[in-house]
């Protein structure tokens, strides 16, 4: 590792090594309860861990990146964006893993949400090792941890009570476990006794079922949150795990779990940081899966290429709230990435060496699988959108029209074209979108406007390939307006009407040059 870290992921990697010491393998963890759509706010945690794992690997360390699916958690609430609400209601208090998939695609509701994530993460270069907590609990892997928690009930109770106000102190008999009833699968059960070793007796408040169960074979016994989390840190020997600000509040579950981890499970809690929420442009506030409006990774990937998705997160410190835009800001985010790329490849000079190294590092971390062989074909996103619309959405034709693109640059540009096309079709503001008129279509222009369009056609369009810049072309357009005796604004309006049936459009000089002479002449020949 270089002496100076230029990126927050490298800073965190150094901190992990400093605090945890030299190790053969560093375990980095992330996880979630798949109780609903895993949205882009949850994705921030996953990619934060991926970035730190990459920083550790780049420093020559071995890394195990585990992603825990907490699918043995209880199904508490039906999210508003799920189909078959009534059907799902019937499974409240079941473990999520036993709730059927309302879409009928996968083996369970949990599995459906898991597969949506597992199938999209590799697209952005993230490949963790998935741990399924249902399997692990049912295989009794955690029986010793559960027994430890039962043995240390008084200590646990006093730790938890430190974080509770007077009205919410745990009093009287208390158990650190919950049990899913072996008969009806719900967790509305009470513990009756524990024999001090492996046997636990419980009864179900719903169906009346009673059972004496053995922790070493029991399937339904589970630790409560704030005990389960640190038990698993100790079990997996986790060195790093970030958490959202809901868990990282003062006295929140991270603080509690940290003490439980040390005092009950005799393990030092992982290095951590707090990551902030993600906002959506035009939809402020925290995104929550229990509300209907959720943006997930596949939705983001419709508009942003994988590199751009990684870039947004790699380029922002985790404790900074930021907004993901689907409006015109999309253009700026692509421009920012392109600039970072130019600096990384020294096509554009950075302000100083420090800026260069920082931008270069952000660029490296934005790549899906290592540094590409060369910079990508630099085409501003706005211009690409215009070219695509000129080509009527035909991506092949758009790429074929670029004479200077190298074969090895085509795949990346094609991916960007797909995103640009999706953005135009689904998210771009109405006045950004256009369609060229077909040859033979006529705009309802006044005589003066027709004269102006003819002048534009005969003095500018007919020699459009002779202009070596938009600037010289723009000057010729102003000259044409003057010769036609019309205000230049009126000429612009007439030209846009003649070309796209609107009174405004992309900057005219660049637009005309992009459309090309033959196409322009065929559209303007009717005047
Ligand atoms: Zn029951």
mmCIF file of C-alpha atoms in Angstrom, residues 3-4 20 24 35 116 140 167 179 194 220 226 255 257 272 287 290 308 323 365 382 386 398 430 435 437 483 509 525:
data_model
loop_
_atom_site.group_PDB
_atom_site.id
_atom_site.type_symbol
_atom_site.label_atom_id
_atom_site.label_comp_id
_atom_site.label_asym_id
_atom_site.label_seq_id
_atom_site.Cartn_x
_atom_site.Cartn_y
_atom_site.Cartn_z
ATOM 1 C CA UNK A 3 2.133 5.732 2.082
ATOM 2 C CA UNK A 4 -0.716 7.989 1.327
ATOM 3 C CA UNK A 20 -6.905 -6.291 13.198
ATOM 4 C CA UNK A 24 -3.939 -14.612 6.356
ATOM 5 C CA UNK A 35 -38.001 -8.972 3.488
ATOM 6 C CA UNK A 116 -32.988 -10.623 -7.977
ATOM 7 C CA UNK A 140 -27.626 -26.028 14.138
ATOM 8 C CA UNK A 167 -39.761 2.922 30.460
ATOM 9 C CA UNK A 179 -38.646 -19.872 18.641
ATOM 10 C CA UNK A 194 -34.051 -24.225 29.906
ATOM 11 C CA UNK A 220 -36.726 -23.109 14.972
ATOM 12 C CA UNK A 226 -28.281 -7.421 18.597
ATOM 13 C CA UNK A 255 -23.032 0.014 19.659
ATOM 14 C CA UNK A 257 -23.667 -5.498 19.336
ATOM 15 C CA UNK A 272 -16.973 -0.309 10.619
ATOM 16 C CA UNK A 287 -36.010 4.869 0.359
ATOM 17 C CA UNK A 290 -41.936 -1.162 2.882
ATOM 18 C CA UNK A 308 -21.171 4.524 -14.012
ATOM 19 C CA UNK A 323 -29.003 11.630 -4.889
ATOM 20 C CA UNK A 365 -12.485 1.160 -8.630
ATOM 21 C CA UNK A 382 -25.944 14.397 -24.695
ATOM 22 C CA UNK A 386 -28.929 13.117 -30.214
ATOM 23 C CA UNK A 398 -25.305 5.004 -34.660
ATOM 24 C CA UNK A 430 -40.195 15.634 -23.172
ATOM 25 C CA UNK A 435 -37.869 12.347 -34.020
ATOM 26 C CA UNK A 437 -39.379 14.094 -39.978
ATOM 27 C CA UNK A 483 -29.511 37.044 -46.189
ATOM 28 C CA UNK A 509 -25.059 23.778 -35.902
ATOM 29 C CA UNK A 525 -36.284 19.292 -50.392
#
